[in-house]
Amino acid sequence: MTTAVQSSMSPATAALFADYVVPNYTRYPVSLERGEGSWVWDDQGQKYLDFFPGWGCNLLGHCPPRVVEAVQKQVATLIHVPNTWHTEVQGRWAKLLSERAFPGAKAFFCNSGAEANEAAIKLIRLHTPESRYKIITFTGGFHGRTMGAVTATAQPKYHEGIGPLVAGFEYAPFGDLAAVEALIDDHTAGFLVEPIQGEGGVRLAPEGFLQGLRDLADRHGLVLAFDEVQAGCGRTGHWFAFQHFGVTPDVMTLAKSLCGGVAGGAMLVKSELAPSLRPGMHAATFGGNPLAAAAGIATIETIEEVGLLQRAGELETLFRERLEPQVEELPIAAEFRACGVMIGLELLTPGAPIVQACMERGLLINCTQNTVIRLLPPLTLTDEELHAGCDILIDALRNHTPS
């Protein structure tokens, strides 16, 4: 596994992207062709161990059999109908999510995390009096790239050149309850927060912070919304990250792992808030479509039948045993953070060269916030695959010479 991978993409594919695709992504010169489990292959036949599959969407690995079977069956039966009609498969999916979330939870379906957060922003404002419109979000958070969601994202780098932003958002330091309380006034409607910041560097909410937000919301009549787009749906070892903290939100947004790699998003809300999103106030044409619903159901069933919530804890332990000692052993490693298979290794030097070195050795990982190596491996990862990937990562770290 430590043999250098020599890979170059097909010139024909490179030409297609150069001529016809907007260059808004920084792409590696690799064209992936197929995937299975924890592995992907490029169009040159090179094989990679994927510790960041689908940007965290492929919680069950690539092409999980039960999801593939469910989608194949559904695509031959009913692909899409608008939400002016009912489908049993959407209703059943909503029931399964509700039963695993909080009592009486009702679902609004969409197609992505950004869409789910846009729905949450609207719902927060619709549920509170019109004079209450301000939403408090948190530094280091990430909520998407549509205009409402990116305004909610308290990271200036995502705001450059796209102003004016959406009015009515205020930012507080993540974990600072005193700063939050100082921002609350007669115009405040609610909070939007990630229990575990993903793009922000795999940072868990400090002890007592989420409960403090819950108490402030209850005291002031505010809506508490949790963004679990990256942390939710089993990645942390519970169905949802809020269950680690023992704090129940009024609203929760989901996507990424929700459908086993198929595009899908959802907002779950307490039953008393659901009527605020009245007919005509919000919609998603493809939201809850039969393909996404079938994939979502198959994902839930796979996680439960295979025991993957327990597996998340086992994998965290193994990753911790391999990577946490590197903080003491390597001068460039600063801190290890993990919750289930949501893993961050903070470095004292930029992480991009480590990502490149790992890719050249056949391991796909990510760097966020410039210095945090982020891993979002599948729950189906085997012990052997975990150790092989950690060997590559540790080797890359040990052989890195900071510039």
Coordinates of C-alpha atoms in Angstrom, one line a residue:
M1 CA 0.0 0.0 0.0
T2 CA 3.0 2.4 0.4
T3 CA 4.0 2.0 -3.3
A4 CA 3.8 5.3 -5.1
V5 CA 0.8 5.5 -7.4
Q6 CA 1.6 6.9 -10.9
S7 CA -1.7 8.3 -12.2
S8 CA -2.8 10.6 -15.0
M9 CA -6.2 11.1 -16.4
S10 CA -7.4 10.5 -19.9
P11 CA -6.6 13.5 -22.1
A12 CA -10.1 13.2 -23.6
T13 CA -11.7 13.7 -20.1
A14 CA -9.3 16.5 -19.3
A15 CA -10.4 18.3 -22.6
L16 CA -14.1 17.9 -21.8
F17 CA -13.7 19.6 -18.4
A18 CA -11.5 22.3 -19.9
D19 CA -13.9 23.1 -22.7
Y20 CA -17.3 22.6 -21.0
V21 CA -17.2 22.7 -17.2
V22 CA -17.1 25.8 -15.0
P23 CA -13.8 25.8 -13.2
N24 CA -15.2 26.4 -9.7
Y25 CA -13.6 23.4 -8.1
T26 CA -9.9 22.7 -7.5
R27 CA -9.7 19.2 -9.0
Y28 CA -7.0 16.6 -8.9
P29 CA -5.8 15.4 -12.3
V30 CA -7.5 12.1 -11.7
S31 CA -10.8 10.8 -13.3
L32 CA -12.5 8.2 -11.0
E33 CA -14.4 5.5 -12.9
R34 CA -15.8 3.1 -10.4
G35 CA -16.0 2.4 -6.7
E36 CA -16.7 -0.6 -4.4
G37 CA -16.7 -0.5 -0.6
S38 CA -13.7 1.5 0.7
W39 CA -12.0 1.6 -2.8
V40 CA -12.2 3.6 -6.0
W41 CA -10.4 3.1 -9.3
D42 CA -9.4 5.8 -11.8
D43 CA -9.6 5.6 -15.6
Q44 CA -6.0 4.5 -15.7
G45 CA -6.8 1.4 -13.6
Q46 CA -5.1 2.8 -10.4
K47 CA -6.8 1.8 -7.1
Y48 CA -7.2 4.1 -4.1
L49 CA -8.3 3.5 -0.5
D50 CA -10.9 6.2 0.2
F51 CA -11.0 7.7 3.6
F52 CA -13.1 10.7 2.4
P53 CA -15.7 9.0 0.2
G54 CA -18.1 11.4 -1.5
W55 CA -17.1 14.3 0.8
G56 CA -18.6 12.3 3.6
C57 CA -21.8 11.2 1.7
N58 CA -20.8 7.6 1.2
L59 CA -21.2 6.5 4.8
L60 CA -21.7 2.9 3.7
G61 CA -18.8 2.9 1.2
H62 CA -19.1 3.1 -2.5
C63 CA -22.0 1.3 -4.2
P64 CA -23.4 -0.4 -1.0
P65 CA -25.4 -3.4 -2.3
R66 CA -28.6 -2.8 -0.5
V67 CA -28.8 0.8 -1.6
V68 CA -27.9 -0.2 -5.2
E69 CA -30.7 -2.8 -5.2
A70 CA -33.2 -0.4 -3.7
V71 CA -32.5 2.3 -6.3
Q72 CA -32.5 -0.2 -9.2
K73 CA -35.9 -1.5 -8.1
Q74 CA -37.3 2.0 -7.6
V75 CA -36.0 3.4 -10.9
A76 CA -37.9 0.7 -12.7
T77 CA -41.1 1.5 -10.9
L78 CA -41.4 5.3 -10.3
I79 CA -38.6 7.7 -10.7
H80 CA -40.2 11.1 -9.9
V81 CA -43.5 12.7 -9.2
P82 CA -44.1 16.2 -7.7
N83 CA -45.0 16.8 -4.1
T84 CA -48.6 17.5 -5.1
W85 CA -49.0 13.7 -4.8
H86 CA -48.3 11.3 -2.1
T87 CA -45.9 8.3 -2.3
E88 CA -45.7 5.6 0.3
V89 CA -42.0 5.4 0.1
Q90 CA -41.5 9.1 1.1
G91 CA -43.9 8.6 4.0
R92 CA -42.2 5.5 5.2
W93 CA -38.8 7.3 5.0
A94 CA -40.1 10.1 7.1
K95 CA -41.4 7.7 9.7
L96 CA -38.1 5.9 10.0
L97 CA -36.2 9.2 10.5
S98 CA -38.7 10.5 13.0
E99 CA -38.6 7.4 15.1
R100 CA -34.8 7.7 15.4
A101 CA -34.7 11.5 16.0
F102 CA -37.0 13.1 18.7
P103 CA -40.6 12.5 19.6
G104 CA -43.1 13.8 17.0
A105 CA -40.4 14.9 14.5
K106 CA -41.8 15.7 11.1
A107 CA -39.7 15.8 7.9
F108 CA -39.3 18.3 5.0
F109 CA -37.3 16.7 2.2
C110 CA -34.9 18.5 -0.1
N111 CA -31.7 17.7 -2.0
S112 CA -28.7 18.9 -0.1
G113 CA -27.4 20.3 3.1
A114 CA -27.6 23.9 1.9
E115 CA -31.2 23.4 0.9
A116 CA -32.0 21.9 4.3
N117 CA -30.4 24.9 6.0
E118 CA -32.3 27.4 3.8
A119 CA -35.5 25.6 4.9
A120 CA -34.4 25.9 8.6
I121 CA -33.7 29.6 8.2
K122 CA -37.2 30.2 6.8
L123 CA -38.8 28.1 9.4
I124 CA -37.1 29.9 12.3
R125 CA -38.4 33.2 11.0
L126 CA -41.8 31.9 10.1
H127 CA -42.3 30.4 13.5
T128 CA -41.5 33.6 15.4
P129 CA -43.2 37.0 15.3
E130 CA -42.3 39.1 12.3
S131 CA -40.3 41.5 14.5
R132 CA -38.0 38.6 15.3
Y133 CA -35.8 37.9 12.3
K134 CA -32.2 37.7 13.6
I135 CA -30.5 34.3 13.6
I136 CA -27.3 33.8 15.6
T137 CA -24.7 31.5 14.1
F138 CA -21.1 30.6 15.1
T139 CA -17.5 31.2 14.0
G140 CA -16.0 28.2 12.3
G141 CA -19.5 26.9 11.3
F142 CA -20.4 25.9 7.8
H143 CA -23.9 25.7 6.5
G144 CA -23.7 25.7 2.7
R145 CA -23.1 28.0 -0.3
T146 CA -26.6 29.3 -1.3
M147 CA -27.1 32.9 -0.2
G148 CA -28.9 32.3 3.1
A149 CA -26.7 29.4 4.1
V150 CA -23.4 31.1 3.2
T151 CA -24.5 34.2 5.1
A152 CA -25.1 31.9 8.1
T153 CA -21.6 30.6 7.6
A154 CA -19.4 32.8 9.9
Q155 CA -16.3 32.5 7.8
P156 CA -15.3 35.7 5.8
K157 CA -13.5 33.8 3.1
Y158 CA -16.8 32.5 1.8
H159 CA -18.3 36.0 1.6
E160 CA -15.7 37.6 -0.6
G161 CA -17.1 39.2 -3.7
I162 CA -20.7 38.1 -3.3
G163 CA -22.2 40.9 -1.1
P164 CA -24.5 42.2 -0.1
L165 CA -25.2 39.2 2.1
V166 CA -28.6 38.3 3.5
A167 CA -29.6 40.6 6.4
G168 CA -30.5 39.4 9.8
F169 CA -27.5 37.2 10.8
E170 CA -25.2 37.8 13.8
Y171 CA -22.1 35.7 14.7
A172 CA -20.9 34.6 18.1
P173 CA -17.7 32.6 19.0
F174 CA -18.3 28.9 19.0
G175 CA -18.6 27.8 22.6
D176 CA -19.0 31.3 24.2
L177 CA -22.4 31.4 25.9
A178 CA -21.8 34.9 27.4
A179 CA -21.2 36.3 23.9
V180 CA -24.4 34.6 22.7
E181 CA -26.5 36.0 25.5
A182 CA -25.1 39.5 24.8
L183 CA -26.4 39.3 21.2
I184 CA -30.0 38.4 22.1
D185 CA -32.5 41.2 21.8
D186 CA -36.1 41.7 20.9
H187 CA -35.4 40.9 17.3
T188 CA -33.7 37.5 17.8
A189 CA -35.5 34.5 16.4
G190 CA -33.1 31.6 17.0
F191 CA -29.8 29.8 16.7
L192 CA -28.3 27.7 14.0
V193 CA -25.3 25.6 15.2
E194 CA -23.3 22.5 14.3
P195 CA -23.0 20.2 17.4
I196 CA -19.7 19.1 15.8
Q197 CA -18.2 21.5 13.3
G198 CA -17.0 19.5 10.3
E199 CA -15.6 22.0 7.7
G200 CA -14.5 24.0 10.8
G201 CA -12.0 21.3 11.7
V202 CA -13.9 18.5 13.5
R203 CA -14.5 20.6 16.6
L204 CA -17.0 19.2 19.2
A205 CA -19.1 21.7 21.0
P206 CA -17.6 22.4 24.4
E207 CA -19.2 20.7 27.4
G208 CA -22.4 22.6 28.5
F209 CA -22.5 24.8 25.4
L210 CA -25.4 23.1 23.6
Q211 CA -27.4 22.8 26.9
G212 CA -26.7 26.5 27.4
L213 CA -28.2 27.3 24.0
R214 CA -31.2 25.2 24.8
D215 CA -31.7 27.1 28.1
L216 CA -31.4 30.4 26.3
A217 CA -33.8 29.4 23.6
D218 CA -36.4 28.2 26.1
R219 CA -36.0 31.4 28.3
H220 CA -36.3 33.8 25.4
G221 CA -38.8 31.9 23.2
L222 CA -36.2 31.2 20.4
V223 CA -35.8 28.3 18.0
L224 CA -32.8 26.1 18.4
A225 CA -31.6 24.5 15.1
F226 CA -28.8 21.9 14.8
D227 CA -27.0 21.5 11.5
E228 CA -26.2 17.8 11.4
V229 CA -25.5 17.7 7.6
Q230 CA -22.1 16.2 8.2
A231 CA -22.4 14.6 11.7
G232 CA -25.8 13.1 11.4
C233 CA -27.2 9.7 10.2
G234 CA -24.9 7.4 12.2
R235 CA -21.5 8.8 11.6
T236 CA -20.8 9.5 15.3
G237 CA -22.0 6.2 16.7
H238 CA -25.5 7.6 17.5
W239 CA -28.1 8.2 14.9
F240 CA -27.6 11.9 15.5
A241 CA -24.8 13.9 17.1
F242 CA -27.2 15.7 19.4
Q243 CA -27.8 12.4 21.2
H244 CA -24.1 12.4 22.3
F245 CA -24.8 15.7 24.1
G246 CA -28.2 14.9 25.5
V247 CA -29.7 18.2 24.1
T248 CA -32.7 18.0 21.8
P249 CA -33.1 20.7 19.1
D250 CA -36.3 22.1 17.7
V251 CA -35.0 21.8 14.2
M252 CA -32.3 19.5 12.7
T253 CA -30.9 19.5 9.2
L254 CA -29.5 16.4 7.4
A255 CA -27.9 15.5 4.1
K256 CA -24.6 13.8 3.1
S257 CA -24.9 10.4 4.7
L258 CA -28.7 10.4 4.6
C259 CA -29.1 8.3 1.4
G260 CA -25.9 6.2 1.2
G261 CA -24.4 8.3 -1.6
V262 CA -27.6 9.3 -3.4
A263 CA -28.4 13.0 -3.3
G264 CA -30.9 13.9 -0.6
G265 CA -31.5 16.3 2.3
A266 CA -34.0 16.7 5.1
M267 CA -35.1 19.1 7.8
L268 CA -36.7 17.4 10.9
V269 CA -38.8 19.6 13.1
K270 CA -40.7 19.3 16.3
S271 CA -44.4 18.7 15.6
E272 CA -45.4 22.1 17.1
L273 CA -43.2 23.9 14.6
A274 CA -44.2 22.0 11.5
P275 CA -47.4 24.1 10.7
S276 CA -45.3 27.2 10.5
L277 CA -44.0 26.0 7.1
R278 CA -47.4 26.4 5.6
P279 CA -48.2 25.5 2.0
G280 CA -46.6 27.7 -0.6
M281 CA -43.9 29.1 1.8
H282 CA -41.2 26.6 0.8
A283 CA -40.7 23.7 -1.6
A284 CA -38.2 21.5 -3.3
T285 CA -39.1 20.0 -6.7
F286 CA -37.0 16.9 -6.2
G287 CA -37.3 16.8 -2.4
G288 CA -38.2 13.3 -1.1
N289 CA -38.3 11.9 -4.6
P290 CA -38.8 8.1 -4.8
L291 CA -35.2 7.3 -5.6
A292 CA -33.8 9.3 -2.7
A293 CA -36.5 7.9 -0.4
A294 CA -35.7 4.3 -1.4
A295 CA -32.0 4.9 -0.9
G296 CA -32.6 6.6 2.5
I297 CA -34.7 3.6 3.7
A298 CA -32.0 1.2 2.5
T299 CA -29.4 3.2 4.3
I300 CA -31.2 3.1 7.6
E301 CA -31.9 -0.6 7.3
T302 CA -28.3 -1.4 6.5
I303 CA -27.0 0.6 9.4
E304 CA -29.3 -1.2 11.9
E305 CA -29.1 -4.7 10.5
V306 CA -25.3 -4.8 10.2
G307 CA -24.8 -3.0 13.6
L308 CA -22.9 -0.1 12.1
L309 CA -23.7 2.4 15.0
Q310 CA -21.6 0.1 17.3
R311 CA -19.0 -0.2 14.5
A312 CA -18.5 3.6 14.5
G313 CA -17.3 3.4 18.1
E314 CA -15.0 0.5 17.3
L315 CA -13.5 2.4 14.4
E316 CA -13.0 5.5 16.5
T317 CA -11.1 3.5 19.0
L318 CA -8.8 2.0 16.3
F319 CA -8.2 5.4 14.7
R320 CA -7.5 6.9 18.1
E321 CA -5.0 4.1 18.9
R322 CA -3.1 4.7 15.6
L323 CA -3.3 8.5 15.2
E324 CA -3.4 10.1 18.7
P325 CA 0.1 8.9 19.6
Q326 CA 1.4 10.9 16.6
V327 CA 0.6 14.1 18.5
E328 CA 3.4 13.2 20.9
E329 CA 5.7 11.6 18.4
L330 CA 5.6 14.0 15.4
P331 CA 6.6 17.7 15.7
I332 CA 4.1 18.7 13.1
A333 CA 1.0 17.1 14.8
A334 CA -0.9 19.2 17.3
E335 CA -4.2 17.6 18.3
F336 CA -6.3 14.6 17.5
R337 CA -10.1 15.0 17.6
A338 CA -12.8 12.4 16.8
C339 CA -16.4 11.3 17.3
G340 CA -17.1 8.0 15.6
V341 CA -15.8 8.2 12.1
M342 CA -15.6 12.0 12.1
I343 CA -11.9 12.5 12.6
G344 CA -9.5 15.4 12.6
L345 CA -5.8 15.6 13.1
E346 CA -4.6 19.2 13.5
L347 CA -1.2 20.0 12.2
L348 CA 1.2 22.9 12.9
T349 CA 1.9 23.2 9.2
P350 CA -0.4 23.3 6.1
G351 CA -2.0 19.9 5.3
A352 CA -2.2 20.1 1.5
P353 CA 1.2 18.5 1.0
I354 CA 0.1 15.6 3.2
V355 CA -3.1 15.1 1.2
Q356 CA -1.0 15.0 -2.0
A357 CA 1.5 12.6 -0.6
C358 CA -1.2 10.3 0.6
M359 CA -2.9 10.4 -2.8
E360 CA 0.4 9.5 -4.5
R361 CA 0.6 6.5 -2.2
G362 CA -3.0 5.4 -2.9
L363 CA -5.0 7.0 0.0
L364 CA -7.6 9.7 -0.4
I365 CA -8.0 12.1 2.5
N366 CA -8.9 15.8 3.0
C367 CA -7.5 18.9 4.6
T368 CA -9.8 21.6 6.0
Q369 CA -9.0 25.0 7.6
N370 CA -5.6 24.7 6.0
T371 CA -4.1 22.6 8.8
V372 CA -6.6 19.9 9.8
I373 CA -6.4 16.5 8.2
R374 CA -10.0 15.4 8.0
L375 CA -11.1 11.8 7.6
L376 CA -14.7 10.7 7.0
P377 CA -14.3 7.0 6.3
P378 CA -17.2 4.6 5.8
L379 CA -18.7 2.6 8.6
T380 CA -18.0 -0.5 6.5
L381 CA -14.3 0.0 6.7
T382 CA -12.5 -3.1 7.7
D383 CA -9.7 -3.3 10.4
E384 CA -7.2 -4.2 7.7
E385 CA -8.2 -1.2 5.5
L386 CA -8.0 1.1 8.5
H387 CA -4.5 0.0 9.4
A388 CA -3.4 0.2 5.8
G389 CA -4.6 3.7 5.4
C390 CA -3.2 4.8 8.8
D391 CA 0.2 3.3 7.7
I392 CA 0.1 5.5 4.6
L393 CA -0.9 8.7 6.5
I394 CA 1.6 8.2 9.3
D395 CA 4.4 7.5 6.7
A396 CA 3.4 10.7 4.8
L397 CA 3.5 12.7 8.1
R398 CA 6.9 11.3 9.1
N399 CA 8.4 12.0 5.8
H400 CA 7.1 15.5 5.4
T401 CA 9.5 18.4 5.6
P402 CA 7.7 21.7 6.2
S403 CA 8.6 24.4 3.8

